[in-house]
Tab-separated table of C-alpha atoms in Angstrom:
chain	number	residue	atom	x	y	z
A	1399	UNK	CA	155.751	60.288	-3.542
A	1400	UNK	CA	157.002	58.121	-0.680
A	1401	UNK	CA	160.313	58.613	1.066
A	1402	UNK	CA	161.540	55.352	-0.482
A	1403	UNK	CA	160.627	56.523	-3.953
A	1404	UNK	CA	162.238	59.874	-3.317
A	1405	UNK	CA	165.449	58.089	-2.446
A	1406	UNK	CA	165.966	57.296	-6.142
A	1407	UNK	CA	166.403	60.979	-7.025
A	1408	UNK	CA	169.552	62.005	-8.865
A	1409	UNK	CA	171.988	64.696	-7.701
A	1410	UNK	CA	170.320	67.864	-6.476
A	1411	UNK	CA	169.978	70.816	-8.838
A	1412	UNK	CA	169.135	73.979	-6.861
A	1413	UNK	CA	167.183	75.521	-9.726
A	1414	UNK	CA	164.960	72.452	-9.741
A	1415	UNK	CA	164.729	71.723	-6.024
A	1416	UNK	CA	164.463	75.159	-4.396
A	1417	UNK	CA	161.402	77.275	-5.303
A	1418	UNK	CA	163.250	80.570	-4.822
A	1419	UNK	CA	166.196	79.509	-6.984
A	1420	UNK	CA	163.802	78.088	-9.579
A	1421	UNK	CA	162.029	81.422	-9.798
A	1422	UNK	CA	165.287	83.337	-10.157
A	1423	UNK	CA	166.508	80.902	-12.822
A	1424	UNK	CA	163.708	82.028	-15.169
A	1425	UNK	CA	165.869	85.026	-16.028
A	1426	UNK	CA	168.465	82.689	-17.586
A	1427	UNK	CA	166.220	80.143	-19.255
A	1428	UNK	CA	164.563	78.296	-16.377
A	1429	UNK	CA	165.465	75.400	-14.100
A	1430	UNK	CA	168.018	72.741	-14.986
A	1431	UNK	CA	166.189	69.945	-16.832
A	1432	UNK	CA	165.589	66.612	-15.109
A	1433	UNK	CA	167.091	64.714	-18.054
A	1434	UNK	CA	169.890	67.166	-18.691
A	1435	UNK	CA	173.395	65.841	-18.181
A	1436	UNK	CA	175.514	67.887	-15.791
A	1437	UNK	CA	178.503	69.289	-17.696
A	1438	UNK	CA	181.903	68.097	-16.522
A	1439	UNK	CA	183.793	71.285	-15.917
A	1440	UNK	CA	186.660	72.315	-13.674
A	1441	UNK	CA	184.333	74.889	-12.097
A	1442	UNK	CA	182.206	72.424	-10.166
A	1443	UNK	CA	179.934	73.243	-7.208
A	1444	UNK	CA	182.670	73.085	-4.566
A	1445	UNK	CA	185.099	75.304	-6.456
A	1446	UNK	CA	182.353	77.829	-7.207
A	1447	UNK	CA	181.383	77.857	-3.523
A	1448	UNK	CA	185.019	78.416	-2.535
A	1449	UNK	CA	185.336	81.317	-4.972
A	1450	UNK	CA	182.161	82.914	-3.597
A	1451	UNK	CA	183.427	82.405	-0.042
A	1452	UNK	CA	186.736	84.086	-0.884
A	1453	UNK	CA	184.863	87.089	-2.290
A	1454	UNK	CA	182.549	87.285	0.751
A	1455	UNK	CA	185.438	86.969	3.206
A	1456	UNK	CA	187.430	89.601	1.316
A	1457	UNK	CA	184.461	91.979	1.439
A	1458	UNK	CA	184.172	91.343	5.172
A	1459	UNK	CA	187.823	92.240	5.612
A	1460	UNK	CA	187.353	95.340	3.491
A	1461	UNK	CA	184.414	96.383	5.681
A	1462	UNK	CA	186.751	96.322	8.705
A	1463	UNK	CA	189.208	98.786	7.177
A	1464	UNK	CA	187.740	101.943	8.810
A	1465	UNK	CA	188.541	100.468	12.224
A	1466	UNK	CA	191.780	98.829	11.136
A	1467	UNK	CA	193.180	102.203	10.073
A	1468	UNK	CA	192.904	103.389	13.689
A	1469	UNK	CA	193.917	100.040	15.169
A	1470	UNK	CA	190.723	99.677	17.186
A	1471	UNK	CA	192.332	102.094	19.623
A	1472	UNK	CA	189.390	102.899	21.895
A	1473	UNK	CA	186.130	101.121	22.689
A	1474	UNK	CA	184.530	104.492	23.333
A	1475	UNK	CA	185.065	105.525	19.705
A	1476	UNK	CA	181.488	105.729	18.428
A	1477	UNK	CA	182.535	105.509	14.780
A	1478	UNK	CA	183.790	101.972	15.415
A	1479	UNK	CA	180.302	100.846	16.414
A	1480	UNK	CA	178.394	102.771	13.768
A	1481	UNK	CA	180.790	101.555	11.056
A	1482	UNK	CA	179.981	97.942	12.063
A	1483	UNK	CA	183.662	97.029	12.174
A	1484	UNK	CA	184.108	96.104	15.840
A	1485	UNK	CA	186.142	92.986	16.648
A	1486	UNK	CA	187.217	91.396	19.926
A	1487	UNK	CA	190.518	90.339	18.378
A	1488	UNK	CA	192.570	93.534	18.515
A	1489	UNK	CA	191.249	94.547	21.935
A	1490	UNK	CA	191.942	91.186	23.557
A	1491	UNK	CA	195.512	91.255	22.272
A	1492	UNK	CA	196.094	94.326	24.417
A	1493	UNK	CA	193.731	93.559	27.283
A	1494	UNK	CA	194.757	89.942	28.016
A	1495	UNK	CA	198.486	90.557	28.241
A	1496	UNK	CA	199.596	89.311	24.830
A	1497	UNK	CA	200.955	92.747	23.939
A	1498	UNK	CA	203.098	92.633	27.092
A	1499	UNK	CA	204.554	89.227	26.270
A	1500	UNK	CA	202.512	87.414	28.936
A	1501	UNK	CA	201.651	83.750	28.513
A	1502	UNK	CA	197.949	82.940	28.557
A	1503	UNK	CA	196.654	80.970	31.555
A	1504	UNK	CA	199.994	81.056	33.390
A	1505	UNK	CA	200.723	84.820	33.476
A	1506	UNK	CA	197.257	86.208	32.727
A	1507	UNK	CA	193.685	85.011	32.959
A	1508	UNK	CA	191.892	84.140	29.718
A	1509	UNK	CA	188.183	83.333	29.543
A	1510	UNK	CA	188.524	81.031	26.529
A	1511	UNK	CA	188.973	77.248	26.268
A	1512	UNK	CA	192.513	76.007	25.824
A	1513	UNK	CA	192.663	75.418	22.062
A	1514	UNK	CA	191.330	78.881	21.348
A	1515	UNK	CA	193.890	80.178	23.828
A	1516	UNK	CA	196.627	78.230	22.059
A	1517	UNK	CA	195.699	79.771	18.708
A	1518	UNK	CA	195.649	83.225	20.299
A	1519	UNK	CA	199.046	82.648	21.934
A	1520	UNK	CA	200.683	81.356	18.755
A	1521	UNK	CA	199.253	84.249	16.748
A	1522	UNK	CA	200.476	86.727	19.372
A	1523	UNK	CA	204.017	85.355	19.193
A	1524	UNK	CA	203.945	85.588	15.394
A	1525	UNK	CA	202.564	89.126	15.562
A	1526	UNK	CA	205.301	90.328	17.879
A	1527	UNK	CA	207.944	88.713	15.669
A	1528	UNK	CA	206.533	90.360	12.536
A	1529	UNK	CA	206.393	93.737	14.251
A	1530	UNK	CA	210.017	93.396	15.373
A	1531	UNK	CA	211.049	92.361	11.871
A	1532	UNK	CA	209.149	94.933	9.840
A	1533	UNK	CA	207.890	97.524	12.299
A	1534	UNK	CA	204.444	99.056	12.486
A	1535	UNK	CA	202.604	101.119	9.933
A	1536	UNK	CA	200.493	104.232	9.822
A	1537	UNK	CA	202.206	105.906	12.744
A	1538	UNK	CA	200.267	103.873	15.298
A	1539	UNK	CA	201.656	103.306	18.816
A	1540	UNK	CA	203.586	100.017	19.097
A	1541	UNK	CA	200.994	97.963	20.975
A	1542	UNK	CA	198.180	99.137	18.724
A	1543	UNK	CA	200.257	98.433	15.621
A	1544	UNK	CA	200.997	94.940	16.950
A	1545	UNK	CA	197.294	94.377	17.609
A	1546	UNK	CA	196.560	95.191	13.959
A	1547	UNK	CA	199.069	92.548	12.879
A	1548	UNK	CA	197.442	90.184	15.365
A	1549	UNK	CA	194.062	90.882	13.771
A	1550	UNK	CA	195.434	90.334	10.264
A	1551	UNK	CA	196.910	86.952	11.152
A	1552	UNK	CA	193.746	85.935	13.000
A	1553	UNK	CA	191.678	86.943	9.979
A	1554	UNK	CA	193.746	84.611	7.802
A	1555	UNK	CA	193.179	81.736	10.226
A	1556	UNK	CA	189.437	82.434	10.384
A	1557	UNK	CA	189.200	82.680	6.591
A	1558	UNK	CA	190.894	79.300	6.187
A	1559	UNK	CA	188.515	77.823	8.752
A	1560	UNK	CA	185.545	79.310	6.879
A	1561	UNK	CA	186.726	77.761	3.609
A	1562	UNK	CA	187.025	74.430	5.400
A	1563	UNK	CA	183.422	74.757	6.599
A	1564	UNK	CA	182.275	75.440	3.033
A	1565	UNK	CA	184.003	72.335	1.659
A	1566	UNK	CA	182.862	70.148	4.546
A	1567	UNK	CA	179.239	71.254	4.138
A	1568	UNK	CA	179.378	70.520	0.428
A	1569	UNK	CA	180.759	67.009	1.097
A	1570	UNK	CA	178.470	65.949	3.955
A	1571	UNK	CA	175.596	65.001	1.624
A	1572	UNK	CA	177.498	63.945	-1.529
A	1573	UNK	CA	174.503	64.338	-3.810
A	1574	UNK	CA	173.895	67.915	-2.629
A	1575	UNK	CA	177.265	69.608	-3.324
A	1576	UNK	CA	175.611	72.978	-3.969
A	1577	UNK	CA	174.708	73.259	-0.282
A	1578	UNK	CA	178.232	74.543	0.318
A	1579	UNK	CA	177.284	77.637	-1.659
A	1580	UNK	CA	174.599	78.482	0.911
A	1581	UNK	CA	177.366	78.736	3.514
A	1582	UNK	CA	179.753	80.574	1.213
A	1583	UNK	CA	177.244	83.254	0.220
A	1584	UNK	CA	175.892	83.764	3.729
A	1585	UNK	CA	175.748	87.344	5.040
A	1586	UNK	CA	176.765	85.882	8.400
A	1587	UNK	CA	180.255	85.213	7.032
A	1588	UNK	CA	180.402	88.751	5.686
A	1589	UNK	CA	179.397	90.275	9.019
A	1590	UNK	CA	180.823	87.989	11.700
A	1591	UNK	CA	183.793	86.000	10.415
A	1592	UNK	CA	186.408	88.214	12.101
A	1593	UNK	CA	184.617	89.269	15.277
A	1594	UNK	CA	186.050	86.411	17.350
A	1595	UNK	CA	187.527	82.913	17.028
A	1596	UNK	CA	184.209	81.044	16.680
A	1597	UNK	CA	184.950	79.625	13.228
A	1598	UNK	CA	187.484	77.245	14.794
A	1599	UNK	CA	184.693	75.442	16.647
A	1600	UNK	CA	182.377	75.688	13.633
A	1601	UNK	CA	184.961	73.881	11.499
A	1602	UNK	CA	185.548	71.180	14.114
A	1603	UNK	CA	181.789	70.605	14.405
A	1604	UNK	CA	181.288	70.449	10.635
A	1605	UNK	CA	184.155	67.967	10.283
A	1606	UNK	CA	182.709	65.844	13.097
A	1607	UNK	CA	179.370	65.588	11.310
A	1608	UNK	CA	181.127	64.635	8.092
A	1609	UNK	CA	183.141	61.957	9.916
A	1610	UNK	CA	180.012	60.493	11.536
A	1611	UNK	CA	178.217	60.400	8.193
A	1612	UNK	CA	181.181	58.450	6.768
A	1613	UNK	CA	181.052	55.821	9.556
A	1614	UNK	CA	184.102	57.240	11.360
A	1615	UNK	CA	182.841	57.456	14.957
A	1616	UNK	CA	186.286	57.652	16.567
A	1617	UNK	CA	187.307	60.569	14.362
A	1618	UNK	CA	183.927	62.233	14.935
A	1619	UNK	CA	184.400	61.968	18.694
A	1620	UNK	CA	187.964	63.297	18.580
A	1621	UNK	CA	186.820	66.283	16.523
A	1622	UNK	CA	184.040	67.004	18.998
A	1623	UNK	CA	186.517	66.839	21.863
A	1624	UNK	CA	188.796	69.287	20.073
A	1625	UNK	CA	185.840	71.487	19.155
A	1626	UNK	CA	184.742	71.582	22.790
A	1627	UNK	CA	188.264	72.718	23.623
A	1628	UNK	CA	187.656	75.772	21.415
A	1629	UNK	CA	183.996	76.511	22.333
A	1630	UNK	CA	181.651	74.615	24.613
A	1631	UNK	CA	178.725	73.976	22.271
A	1632	UNK	CA	180.153	71.085	20.146
A	1633	UNK	CA	179.715	68.768	23.145
A	1634	UNK	CA	175.978	68.833	22.397
A	1635	UNK	CA	176.588	66.619	19.383
A	1636	UNK	CA	177.438	63.689	21.632
A	1637	UNK	CA	173.845	63.592	22.844
A	1638	UNK	CA	172.666	63.883	19.250
A	1639	UNK	CA	174.770	60.854	18.304
A	1640	UNK	CA	173.010	58.856	21.013
A	1641	UNK	CA	169.567	59.941	19.818
A	1642	UNK	CA	170.406	59.025	16.227
A	1643	UNK	CA	171.733	55.661	17.401
A	1644	UNK	CA	168.548	54.920	19.334
A	1645	UNK	CA	166.567	55.204	16.099
A	1646	UNK	CA	169.000	53.146	14.031
A	1647	UNK	CA	167.830	49.765	12.624
A	1648	UNK	CA	171.030	48.303	14.106
A	1649	UNK	CA	170.605	49.925	17.501
A	1650	UNK	CA	173.294	47.891	19.255
A	1651	UNK	CA	175.929	48.663	16.647
A	1652	UNK	CA	174.949	52.318	16.454
A	1653	UNK	CA	175.030	52.709	20.235
A	1654	UNK	CA	178.470	51.111	20.206
A	1655	UNK	CA	179.565	53.730	17.678
A	1656	UNK	CA	178.067	56.490	19.840
A	1657	UNK	CA	179.918	55.163	22.886
A	1658	UNK	CA	183.155	55.099	20.888
A	1659	UNK	CA	182.550	58.694	19.787
A	1660	UNK	CA	181.945	59.782	23.385
A	1661	UNK	CA	185.153	58.037	24.460
A	1662	UNK	CA	187.085	59.672	21.636
A	1663	UNK	CA	185.727	63.080	22.629
A	1664	UNK	CA	186.665	62.619	26.281
A	1665	UNK	CA	190.179	61.443	25.420
A	1666	UNK	CA	190.779	64.289	22.962
A	1667	UNK	CA	189.414	66.916	25.351
A	1668	UNK	CA	191.501	65.596	28.236
A	1669	UNK	CA	194.614	65.382	26.082
A	1670	UNK	CA	194.581	69.128	25.443
A	1671	UNK	CA	193.075	70.288	28.745
A	1672	UNK	CA	194.820	68.270	31.437
A	1673	UNK	CA	198.354	69.535	30.674
A	1674	UNK	CA	197.134	73.144	30.943
A	1675	UNK	CA	195.117	72.340	34.091
A	1676	UNK	CA	198.277	70.921	35.693
A	1677	UNK	CA	200.549	73.709	34.437
A	1678	UNK	CA	198.260	76.668	35.242
A	1679	UNK	CA	195.255	75.491	37.282
A	1680	UNK	CA	193.900	78.963	38.123
A	1681	UNK	CA	194.159	80.162	34.545
A	1682	UNK	CA	192.618	76.957	33.216
A	1683	UNK	CA	189.609	77.329	35.541
A	1684	UNK	CA	188.952	80.901	34.396
A	1685	UNK	CA	186.783	79.804	31.462
A	1686	UNK	CA	184.486	77.844	33.749
A	1687	UNK	CA	184.531	80.463	36.536
A	1688	UNK	CA	183.834	83.324	34.164
A	1689	UNK	CA	180.827	81.612	32.582
A	1690	UNK	CA	179.415	80.389	35.874
A	1691	UNK	CA	179.557	83.821	37.490
A	1692	UNK	CA	178.403	86.006	34.610
A	1693	UNK	CA	174.905	87.449	34.729
A	1694	UNK	CA	172.419	87.588	31.882
A	1695	UNK	CA	174.359	89.347	29.148
A	1696	UNK	CA	173.981	90.957	25.737
A	1697	UNK	CA	171.803	89.229	23.181
A	1698	UNK	CA	170.306	86.622	25.475
A	1699	UNK	CA	166.611	85.966	25.979
A	1700	UNK	CA	167.117	86.745	29.677
A	1701	UNK	CA	168.710	90.111	28.910
A	1702	UNK	CA	165.689	91.071	26.783
A	1703	UNK	CA	163.352	90.122	29.639
A	1704	UNK	CA	165.382	92.225	32.073
A	1705	UNK	CA	165.182	95.242	29.778
A	1706	UNK	CA	161.454	94.914	29.175
A	1707	UNK	CA	160.493	93.931	32.743
A	1708	UNK	CA	163.165	95.096	35.216
A	1709	UNK	CA	163.166	93.149	38.455
A	1710	UNK	CA	161.159	90.237	37.036
A	1711	UNK	CA	164.120	87.840	36.960
A	1712	UNK	CA	166.323	86.918	39.928
A	1713	UNK	CA	169.854	88.295	40.150
A	1714	UNK	CA	171.195	84.919	38.999
A	1715	UNK	CA	169.385	83.203	36.147
A	1716	UNK	CA	171.418	79.995	36.396
A	1717	UNK	CA	168.526	77.935	37.736
A	1718	UNK	CA	166.250	79.258	34.998
A	1719	UNK	CA	168.860	78.462	32.358
A	1720	UNK	CA	169.226	74.886	33.605
A	1721	UNK	CA	165.472	74.346	33.821
A	1722	UNK	CA	164.789	75.818	30.378
A	1723	UNK	CA	167.638	73.832	28.820
A	1724	UNK	CA	166.360	70.609	30.400
A	1725	UNK	CA	162.852	71.201	29.047
A	1726	UNK	CA	164.069	71.938	25.525
A	1727	UNK	CA	166.432	68.968	25.431
A	1728	UNK	CA	163.657	66.651	26.638
A	1729	UNK	CA	161.427	67.992	23.867
A	1730	UNK	CA	164.167	67.379	21.282
A	1731	UNK	CA	164.672	63.827	22.579
A	1732	UNK	CA	160.930	63.170	22.462
A	1733	UNK	CA	160.776	64.502	18.923
A	1734	UNK	CA	163.689	62.284	17.871
A	1735	UNK	CA	162.230	59.140	19.447
A	1736	UNK	CA	158.655	59.604	18.202
A	1737	UNK	CA	159.291	60.885	14.655
A	1738	UNK	CA	157.730	58.776	11.880
A	1739	UNK	CA	161.199	57.960	10.511
A	1740	UNK	CA	164.602	58.466	12.139
A	1741	UNK	CA	165.542	62.167	12.058
A	1742	UNK	CA	168.730	63.173	10.345
A	1743	UNK	CA	171.814	63.964	12.419
A	1744	UNK	CA	172.026	67.553	11.229
A	1745	UNK	CA	168.363	68.218	11.990
A	1746	UNK	CA	168.812	67.217	15.618
A	1747	UNK	CA	172.189	68.954	15.856
A	1748	UNK	CA	170.644	72.195	14.605
A	1749	UNK	CA	167.805	71.967	17.129
A	1750	UNK	CA	170.200	71.202	19.995
A	1751	UNK	CA	172.481	74.165	19.279
A	1752	UNK	CA	169.492	76.453	18.652
A	1753	UNK	CA	168.065	75.437	22.034
A	1754	UNK	CA	171.431	76.158	23.659
A	1755	UNK	CA	171.502	79.676	22.189
A	1756	UNK	CA	167.906	80.401	23.158
A	1757	UNK	CA	168.570	79.669	26.846
A	1758	UNK	CA	172.215	80.700	27.149
A	1759	UNK	CA	173.191	83.651	29.351
A	1760	UNK	CA	174.892	85.416	26.448
A	1761	UNK	CA	174.255	85.371	22.704
A	1762	UNK	CA	176.996	87.312	20.981
A	1763	UNK	CA	176.517	88.426	17.349
A	1764	UNK	CA	179.058	85.940	15.973
A	1765	UNK	CA	177.385	82.973	17.687
A	1766	UNK	CA	175.094	82.787	14.652
A	1767	UNK	CA	178.053	81.193	12.859
A	1768	UNK	CA	177.624	78.132	15.087
A	1769	UNK	CA	174.312	77.451	13.393
A	1770	UNK	CA	175.298	78.239	9.810
A	1771	UNK	CA	176.432	74.812	8.499
A	1772	UNK	CA	173.899	73.049	10.720
A	1773	UNK	CA	171.057	75.184	9.353
A	1774	UNK	CA	172.157	74.667	5.752
A	1775	UNK	CA	172.327	70.893	6.173
A	1776	UNK	CA	169.099	70.741	8.177
A	1777	UNK	CA	166.937	72.952	5.959
A	1778	UNK	CA	168.683	73.987	2.693
A	1779	UNK	CA	165.951	76.285	1.445
A	1780	UNK	CA	166.839	79.848	0.443
A	1781	UNK	CA	163.583	81.335	1.756
A	1782	UNK	CA	163.887	79.881	5.259
A	1783	UNK	CA	167.599	80.580	5.558
A	1784	UNK	CA	166.975	84.146	4.365
A	1785	UNK	CA	164.274	84.754	6.987
A	1786	UNK	CA	166.644	83.670	9.744
A	1787	UNK	CA	169.713	85.478	8.399
A	1788	UNK	CA	167.896	88.741	7.705
A	1789	UNK	CA	166.835	88.791	11.352
A	1790	UNK	CA	170.454	88.098	12.336
A	1791	UNK	CA	171.720	90.885	10.068
A	1792	UNK	CA	169.226	93.361	11.537
A	1793	UNK	CA	170.346	92.412	15.036
A	1794	UNK	CA	174.003	92.791	14.019
A	1795	UNK	CA	173.384	96.404	13.025
A	1796	UNK	CA	171.284	97.242	16.067
A	1797	UNK	CA	173.484	95.682	18.745
A	1798	UNK	CA	176.422	97.898	17.775
A	1799	UNK	CA	174.192	100.969	17.926
A	1800	UNK	CA	173.107	99.901	21.394
A	1801	UNK	CA	176.704	99.477	22.544
A	1802	UNK	CA	177.565	102.887	21.071
A	1803	UNK	CA	174.757	104.296	23.207
A	1804	UNK	CA	176.136	102.642	26.350
A	1805	UNK	CA	179.513	104.292	25.759
A	1806	UNK	CA	177.884	107.689	25.134
A	1807	UNK	CA	174.459	107.813	26.871
A	1808	UNK	CA	174.169	111.542	26.247
A	1809	UNK	CA	173.626	110.856	22.524
A	1810	UNK	CA	171.542	107.671	22.392
A	1811	UNK	CA	171.208	105.707	19.167
A	1812	UNK	CA	169.029	102.887	20.529
A	1813	UNK	CA	166.931	102.681	23.674
A	1814	UNK	CA	166.736	99.703	26.028
A	1815	UNK	CA	163.277	98.800	24.760
A	1816	UNK	CA	164.375	99.020	21.148
A	1817	UNK	CA	167.358	96.766	21.823
A	1818	UNK	CA	165.121	94.262	23.599
A	1819	UNK	CA	162.873	94.212	20.533
A	1820	UNK	CA	165.954	93.594	18.362
A	1821	UNK	CA	166.728	90.531	20.490
A	1822	UNK	CA	163.131	89.336	20.111
A	1823	UNK	CA	163.380	89.798	16.337
A	1824	UNK	CA	166.491	87.642	16.319
A	1825	UNK	CA	164.720	84.990	18.386
A	1826	UNK	CA	161.745	85.060	16.017
A	1827	UNK	CA	164.007	84.553	12.991
A	1828	UNK	CA	165.620	81.520	14.591
A	1829	UNK	CA	162.276	80.109	15.719
A	1830	UNK	CA	161.016	80.305	12.131
A	1831	UNK	CA	163.830	77.998	11.051
A	1832	UNK	CA	163.305	75.748	14.085
A	1833	UNK	CA	159.643	75.310	13.161
A	1834	UNK	CA	160.578	74.396	9.583
A	1835	UNK	CA	163.053	71.766	10.765
A	1836	UNK	CA	160.581	70.306	13.269
A	1837	UNK	CA	157.973	70.124	10.513
A	1838	UNK	CA	160.424	68.244	8.291
A	1839	UNK	CA	161.054	65.744	11.083
A	1840	UNK	CA	157.344	65.211	11.713
A	1841	UNK	CA	156.545	65.129	7.996
A	1842	UNK	CA	159.610	63.561	6.332
A	1843	UNK	CA	158.077	63.854	2.874
A	1844	UNK	CA	158.631	67.631	3.227
A	1845	UNK	CA	162.341	67.200	4.014
A	1846	UNK	CA	164.361	68.585	1.058
A	1847	UNK	CA	167.433	66.499	1.885
A	1848	UNK	CA	166.177	63.033	2.788
A	1849	UNK	CA	165.651	61.748	-0.744
A	1850	UNK	CA	169.263	62.498	-1.629
A	1851	UNK	CA	170.719	60.311	1.125
A	1852	UNK	CA	170.174	56.791	-0.217
A	1853	UNK	CA	172.580	55.636	-2.939
A	1854	UNK	CA	171.597	56.488	-6.465
A	1855	UNK	CA	170.884	53.539	-8.805
A	1856	UNK	CA	174.116	51.778	-9.607
A	1857	UNK	CA	176.030	53.479	-6.804
A	1858	UNK	CA	178.352	51.472	-4.623
A	1859	UNK	CA	176.836	50.794	-1.202
A	1860	UNK	CA	178.780	52.081	1.812
A	1861	UNK	CA	180.838	49.757	3.981
A	1862	UNK	CA	177.921	49.288	6.380
A	1863	UNK	CA	174.647	51.060	7.012
A	1864	UNK	CA	174.135	51.082	10.760
A	1865	UNK	CA	172.738	54.592	10.560
A	1866	UNK	CA	169.738	54.707	8.273
A	1867	UNK	CA	170.040	58.456	7.687
A	1868	UNK	CA	173.654	59.532	8.345
A	1869	UNK	CA	173.499	63.228	7.610
């Protein structure tokens, strides 16, 4: 079947399209029939995905209760690591001056971009106000009790962001609404949603892709600018927009849209960064200084190499990072420009962010959330997503055991070599998914999404079609 013929497919039915889901569906009567009419019910795909996400997020919060009861009082508490309930949130409330009423960037240094800092500051103010109004609980010291409130409020914000990612993923390819369920049911949400503030950038990135797919380049650029003001990685999408535009049938118009998106991103980023840079220049620079000066850190490819072959790498791996990133980005560009048909935006976005993680100096456990909606939209197959996420889940368990060992070397739970192998397992899981996406680009007839992108028979055509494959 040709790609053109595939484009006439109706809405996706997971039990018919995904081999794993089809096999599981045999227990309830088999796959959804090709001629069967989808029932019109209030419980549609998006609402079901939201319900599943609420359950998963609630279970994640429940899993944090052993640590919450003690207020994450001490990093040296081994039970915190072995219970898999560590979070940066409560510790940073106390360690970055929020508990003392300090203002981020001006009164204390903060190694986060300004929008993440703004969310942290607003949540800290609300936490202090709630503590003053209602007091602490459980007999915890005041600052620890406040940090628990800070965690609770942050968890609400992250849960709302996660629900937004689920809806956005379901809407990006209108004829594949069940893809949102692959985000909602992900073990990555269960494990990592509350470790840090990464879901803010994940939501901004997902919304930017949705805006681009709906021919809203200005909005897409603004969202990328705001996303880059929460985490750095969303800026990679600007290069992806250019690559997609270069393969568009209307190259001039598409490049104009890409230029508009870049301009929108720059304006949005400057609008939130320049006031802070003027108001607290030293504090504003801390994010850039911190990341430039840090050595190879936990989870990174470079850290694994250092553990397995001490002394092999130089003290600073910055030059290696730049060289490796340049090589991978050139390979992605070559793939995009030589593919038989124009690659989809989310395929290239997934590869770009995956490349960034593979060469970055640090790869924290929650960074896997960056890839979640991109992976689902690039390769929505249960088997391939499961291979990647099982490797991530194994790493999640092992990294905390390694950190517990560092805090108590006399009773080791994981050796250096074992932790390095855990990093390599994580890399292998991601590379599996990368290979599947590259194969789909080189052999578009294998792409499970492409045939659902063109309008179904009788559908209203979009306002214009500068981008042949928007999502």
